[in-house]
PDB file of C-alpha atoms in Angstrom:
ATOM      1  CA  TYR A   1     -26.923  11.889  21.503  1.00 56.00           C
ATOM      2  CA  GLN A   2     -23.783   9.758  21.564  1.00 60.00           C
ATOM      3  CA  LYS A   3     -20.246  10.481  20.436  1.00 66.00           C
ATOM      4  CA  VAL A   4     -17.764   7.770  19.443  1.00 64.00           C
ATOM      5  CA  ASN A   5     -14.053   7.885  18.818  1.00 69.00           C
ATOM      6  CA  HIS A   6     -14.268   5.912  15.580  1.00 74.00           C
ATOM      7  CA  PHE A   7     -16.755   4.925  12.922  1.00 77.00           C
ATOM      8  CA  PRO A   8     -17.703   1.293  12.358  1.00 78.00           C
ATOM      9  CA  ARG A   9     -16.020  -0.502   9.447  1.00 82.00           C
ATOM     10  CA  THR A  10     -13.308   2.110   8.894  1.00 78.00           C
ATOM     11  CA  TYR A  11     -10.963  -0.868   8.498  1.00 77.00           C
ATOM     12  CA  GLU A  12     -12.294  -0.947   4.916  1.00 78.00           C
ATOM     13  CA  LEU A  13      -9.867   1.931   4.328  1.00 78.00           C
ATOM     14  CA  THR A  14      -7.159   1.245   6.903  1.00 77.00           C
ATOM     15  CA  ARG A  15      -6.378  -2.454   6.359  1.00 83.00           C
ATOM     16  CA  LYS A  16      -4.208  -3.021   3.296  1.00 86.00           C
ATOM     17  CA  ASP A  17      -6.208  -5.997   1.991  1.00 87.00           C
ATOM     18  CA  LYS A  18      -9.560  -4.253   2.382  1.00 89.00           C
ATOM     19  CA  LEU A  19      -8.264  -1.029   0.838  1.00 86.00           C
ATOM     20  CA  TYR A  20      -6.980  -2.841  -2.237  1.00 90.00           C
ATOM     21  CA  THR A  21     -10.221  -4.830  -2.549  1.00 89.00           C
ATOM     22  CA  ASN A  22     -12.149  -1.553  -2.543  1.00 90.00           C
ATOM     23  CA  ILE A  23      -9.798   0.010  -5.099  1.00 90.00           C
ATOM     24  CA  ALA A  24     -10.288  -3.065  -7.323  1.00 89.00           C
ATOM     25  CA  LYS A  25     -14.077  -2.676  -7.010  1.00 91.00           C
ATOM     26  CA  MET A  26     -13.828   0.979  -8.008  1.00 90.00           C
ATOM     27  CA  ARG A  27     -11.647   0.067 -11.009  1.00 89.00           C
ATOM     28  CA  GLU A  28     -14.251  -2.477 -12.050  1.00 88.00           C
ATOM     29  CA  LYS A  29     -17.116  -0.044 -11.654  1.00 90.00           C
ATOM     30  CA  PHE A  30     -15.534   3.146 -13.036  1.00 88.00           C
ATOM     31  CA  SER A  31     -12.647   1.854 -15.212  1.00 82.00           C
ATOM     32  CA  ASN A  32      -8.964   2.066 -14.510  1.00 80.00           C
ATOM     33  CA  LYS A  33      -8.649   5.632 -15.799  1.00 82.00           C
ATOM     34  CA  HIS A  34      -8.892   7.309 -12.383  1.00 83.00           C
ATOM     35  CA  TRP A  35      -7.804   4.322 -10.310  1.00 84.00           C
ATOM     36  CA  ASP A  36      -4.411   3.532 -11.845  1.00 82.00           C
ATOM     37  CA  PHE A  37      -2.379   5.013  -8.974  1.00 84.00           C
ATOM     38  CA  CYS A  38      -2.069   1.644  -7.266  1.00 83.00           C
ATOM     39  CA  PRO A  39       0.355  -0.962  -8.674  1.00 86.00           C
ATOM     40  CA  LYS A  40      -0.720  -4.514  -9.521  1.00 87.00           C
ATOM     41  CA  THR A  41      -1.607  -6.078  -6.166  1.00 91.00           C
ATOM     42  CA  PHE A  42      -2.802  -9.464  -4.934  1.00 92.00           C
ATOM     43  CA  ASN A  43      -4.519 -10.411  -1.666  1.00 92.00           C
ATOM     44  CA  MET A  44      -2.841 -13.472  -0.207  1.00 91.00           C
ATOM     45  CA  PRO A  45      -3.543 -16.281   0.217  1.00 90.00           C
ATOM     46  CA  TYR A  46      -6.775 -15.915  -1.794  1.00 90.00           C
ATOM     47  CA  GLU A  47      -5.203 -14.663  -5.016  1.00 91.00           C
ATOM     48  CA  TRP A  48      -2.117 -16.900  -4.982  1.00 92.00           C
ATOM     49  CA  ASN A  49      -2.880 -18.470  -8.373  1.00 92.00           C
ATOM     50  CA  ASP A  50      -3.553 -15.054  -9.943  1.00 92.00           C
ATOM     51  CA  PHE A  51      -0.226 -13.817  -8.565  1.00 90.00           C
ATOM     52  CA  ILE A  52       1.646 -16.815 -10.032  1.00 90.00           C
ATOM     53  CA  ASP A  53      -0.108 -16.392 -13.398  1.00 92.00           C
ATOM     54  CA  ASP A  54       0.767 -12.691 -13.484  1.00 88.00           C
ATOM     55  CA  TYR A  55       4.375 -13.368 -12.497  1.00 89.00           C
ATOM     56  CA  ASN A  56       4.764 -16.050 -15.191  1.00 88.00           C
ATOM     57  CA  ARG A  57       3.116 -13.827 -17.817  1.00 87.00           C
ATOM     58  CA  ASP A  58       5.203 -10.733 -17.014  1.00 81.00           C
ATOM     59  CA  PRO A  59       7.958 -11.030 -14.418  1.00 74.00           C
ATOM     60  CA  GLY A  60       8.921  -7.412 -15.201  1.00 70.00           C
ATOM     61  CA  ASP A  61      11.831  -6.337 -13.064  1.00 71.00           C
ATOM     62  CA  GLY A  62      10.924  -9.183 -10.720  1.00 76.00           C
ATOM     63  CA  VAL A  63      10.597  -7.133  -7.542  1.00 84.00           C
ATOM     64  CA  TRP A  64       7.521  -7.329  -5.318  1.00 88.00           C
ATOM     65  CA  ILE A  65       6.740  -5.747  -1.962  1.00 86.00           C
ATOM     66  CA  ILE A  66       5.023  -7.795   0.748  1.00 89.00           C
ATOM     67  CA  LYS A  67       2.923  -6.007   3.379  1.00 88.00           C
ATOM     68  CA  PRO A  68       1.038  -7.742   6.200  1.00 86.00           C
ATOM     69  CA  ASN A  69      -2.645  -6.800   6.115  1.00 84.00           C
ATOM     70  CA  ALA A  70      -3.131  -5.606   9.666  1.00 77.00           C
ATOM     71  CA  SER A  71       0.304  -4.311  10.591  1.00 76.00           C
ATOM     72  CA  SER A  72       1.701  -0.822  10.976  1.00 72.00           C
ATOM     73  CA  ARG A  73       4.963   1.101  11.304  1.00 70.00           C
ATOM     74  CA  GLY A  74       6.678  -0.928   8.587  1.00 71.00           C
ATOM     75  CA  ARG A  75       6.568  -4.195  10.553  1.00 77.00           C
ATOM     76  CA  GLY A  76       6.746  -7.261   8.329  1.00 79.00           C
ATOM     77  CA  ILE A  77       7.310  -5.339   5.087  1.00 82.00           C
ATOM     78  CA  HIS A  78       9.942  -6.821   2.813  1.00 82.00           C
ATOM     79  CA  LEU A  79      10.915  -7.109  -0.842  1.00 83.00           C
ATOM     80  CA  VAL A  80      11.086 -10.358  -2.805  1.00 86.00           C
ATOM     81  CA  SER A  81      12.127 -11.235  -6.334  1.00 83.00           C
ATOM     82  CA  HIS A  82      10.500 -14.650  -6.773  1.00 84.00           C
ATOM     83  CA  PRO A  83       7.114 -16.174  -5.811  1.00 87.00           C
ATOM     84  CA  GLY A  84       8.965 -18.873  -3.868  1.00 86.00           C
ATOM     85  CA  GLU A  85       9.856 -16.197  -1.307  1.00 87.00           C
ATOM     86  CA  VAL A  86       6.163 -15.482  -0.613  1.00 87.00           C
ATOM     87  CA  SER A  87       4.400 -17.594   1.989  1.00 85.00           C
ATOM     88  CA  ARG A  88       1.235 -19.180   0.656  1.00 85.00           C
ATOM     89  CA  ASP A  89      -0.346 -19.052   4.108  1.00 84.00           C
ATOM     90  CA  ASP A  90       0.309 -15.485   5.240  1.00 84.00           C
ATOM     91  CA  SER A  91      -2.420 -12.883   5.190  1.00 89.00           C
ATOM     92  CA  CYS A  92      -0.783 -10.074   3.233  1.00 90.00           C
ATOM     93  CA  VAL A  93      -0.828  -8.055   0.042  1.00 91.00           C
ATOM     94  CA  VAL A  94       1.792  -8.566  -2.647  1.00 92.00           C
ATOM     95  CA  SER A  95       2.331  -5.605  -4.976  1.00 89.00           C
ATOM     96  CA  ARG A  96       4.671  -4.928  -7.852  1.00 89.00           C
ATOM     97  CA  TYR A  97       7.420  -2.705  -6.552  1.00 84.00           C
ATOM     98  CA  VAL A  98       7.397   0.683  -8.286  1.00 83.00           C
ATOM     99  CA  ALA A  99      10.571   0.561 -10.366  1.00 77.00           C
ATOM    100  CA  ASN A 100      10.839   4.284 -11.042  1.00 83.00           C
ATOM    101  CA  PRO A 101       9.500   6.112  -7.959  1.00 86.00           C
ATOM    102  CA  LEU A 102       9.243   9.855  -7.543  1.00 88.00           C
ATOM    103  CA  LEU A 103      12.258  11.102  -5.592  1.00 91.00           C
ATOM    104  CA  ILE A 104      13.184  14.260  -3.717  1.00 90.00           C
ATOM    105  CA  ASP A 105      16.884  14.943  -4.244  1.00 91.00           C
ATOM    106  CA  GLY A 106      17.410  11.206  -4.770  1.00 88.00           C
ATOM    107  CA  PHE A 107      15.450  10.062  -1.696  1.00 85.00           C
ATOM    108  CA  LYS A 108      12.193   8.102  -1.580  1.00 84.00           C
ATOM    109  CA  PHE A 109       9.461   9.907   0.334  1.00 87.00           C
ATOM    110  CA  ASP A 110       5.838   9.874   1.270  1.00 83.00           C
ATOM    111  CA  LEU A 111       3.418  12.660   2.043  1.00 86.00           C
ATOM    112  CA  ARG A 112       0.783  12.354   4.721  1.00 86.00           C
ATOM    113  CA  ILE A 113      -2.287  14.515   4.925  1.00 90.00           C
ATOM    114  CA  TYR A 114      -4.350  14.459   8.083  1.00 90.00           C
ATOM    115  CA  VAL A 115      -8.118  14.611   7.969  1.00 90.00           C
ATOM    116  CA  LEU A 116     -10.938  14.527  10.452  1.00 88.00           C
ATOM    117  CA  VAL A 117     -14.138  12.818   9.361  1.00 86.00           C
ATOM    118  CA  THR A 118     -17.065  13.866  11.520  1.00 86.00           C
ATOM    119  CA  SER A 119     -19.836  12.308   9.464  1.00 85.00           C
ATOM    120  CA  PHE A 120     -20.293   9.887   6.600  1.00 82.00           C
ATOM    121  CA  ASP A 121     -23.903  10.776   5.810  1.00 86.00           C
ATOM    122  CA  PRO A 122     -23.668  13.553   4.916  1.00 91.00           C
ATOM    123  CA  LEU A 123     -19.944  13.272   4.287  1.00 88.00           C
ATOM    124  CA  ARG A 124     -18.130  15.905   6.331  1.00 92.00           C
ATOM    125  CA  VAL A 125     -14.319  15.960   6.139  1.00 93.00           C
ATOM    126  CA  TYR A 126     -11.906  18.525   7.518  1.00 95.00           C
ATOM    127  CA  ILE A 127      -8.393  18.646   6.084  1.00 95.00           C
ATOM    128  CA  TYR A 128      -5.671  19.837   8.425  1.00 94.00           C
ATOM    129  CA  ASN A 129      -3.659  22.748   7.002  1.00 94.00           C
ATOM    130  CA  GLU A 130      -0.319  21.056   7.585  1.00 92.00           C
ATOM    131  CA  GLY A 131       0.839  17.592   6.624  1.00 89.00           C
ATOM    132  CA  LEU A 132       3.896  15.477   7.116  1.00 85.00           C
ATOM    133  CA  ASP A 133       6.562  14.264   4.788  1.00 83.00           C
ATOM    134  CA  SER A 134       8.968  11.483   5.543  1.00 82.00           C
ATOM    135  CA  LEU A 135      12.119  10.761   3.617  1.00 82.00           C
ATOM    136  CA  ALA A 136      14.261   7.675   3.443  1.00 81.00           C
ATOM    137  CA  THR A 137      17.664   8.241   5.017  1.00 81.00           C
ATOM    138  CA  GLU A 138      19.693   6.830   2.147  1.00 81.00           C
ATOM    139  CA  ASN A 139      19.658   7.756  -1.569  1.00 84.00           C
ATOM    140  CA  TYR A 140      17.522   5.445  -3.690  1.00 83.00           C
ATOM    141  CA  ASP A 141      19.435   3.022  -5.916  1.00 78.00           C
ATOM    142  CA  PRO A 142      17.323   0.903  -8.310  1.00 74.00           C
ATOM    143  CA  ASP A 143      19.992  -1.837  -8.373  1.00 70.00           C
ATOM    144  CA  GLN A 144      18.382  -5.030  -7.037  1.00 59.00           C
ATOM    145  CA  SER A 145      21.384  -5.726  -4.842  1.00 50.00           C
ATOM    146  CA  CYS A 146      20.282  -2.747  -2.713  1.00 54.00           C
ATOM    147  CA  PHE A 147      16.799  -4.073  -1.923  1.00 60.00           C
ATOM    148  CA  ASP A 148      17.829  -5.335   1.493  1.00 60.00           C
ATOM    149  CA  SER A 149      18.423  -1.753   2.623  1.00 54.00           C
ATOM    150  CA  ARG A 150      15.356  -0.836   4.690  1.00 52.00           C
ATOM    151  CA  ILE A 151      16.583   2.733   5.216  1.00 48.00           C
ATOM    152  CA  MET A 152      16.755   3.308   1.449  1.00 46.00           C
ATOM    153  CA  ASN A 153      13.487   1.632   0.433  1.00 51.00           C
ATOM    154  CA  PHE A 154      11.134   2.432   3.303  1.00 57.00           C
ATOM    155  CA  ASN A 155      10.518   5.643   5.159  1.00 52.00           C
ATOM    156  CA  ASN A 156       8.326   4.805   8.130  1.00 52.00           C
ATOM    157  CA  TYR A 157       9.138   6.882  11.210  1.00 49.00           C
ATOM    158  CA  SER A 158       8.898   3.908  13.547  1.00 50.00           C
ATOM    159  CA  MET A 159      11.378   1.671  11.755  1.00 49.00           C
TER     160      MET A 159
END
């Protein structure tokens, strides 16, 4: 009997590119009805042409968020307004920036729920009774001139 501190291939859920690929597969298999919580996203550099096509078809508010695939603590995350600002060679995900986010008293936030997975077959998950919320330290302003403000747009503890 052997115990391990992690399960093989959990990066399918923890790497941003793999997570989005799996969400896209679920959308394809089960329709978008229950999988519409994730904004339009592209895996770079593989989906560069799809990203350009989508941008040209509907630039929307023109704001995209770039996240390196295998990074953490907000490192490498930035906002862009034009495809020319996105490197064609970087391994990252490019997502439409949510223009009208949920706010708490004017601040962006995220909620984190901690779980312990002890088995995948059968699936056994324990949800910790308490979670964590993190708030940006500056009120959110949807004006594009404010997109350089990391403390308004991102709320990672390690930033």
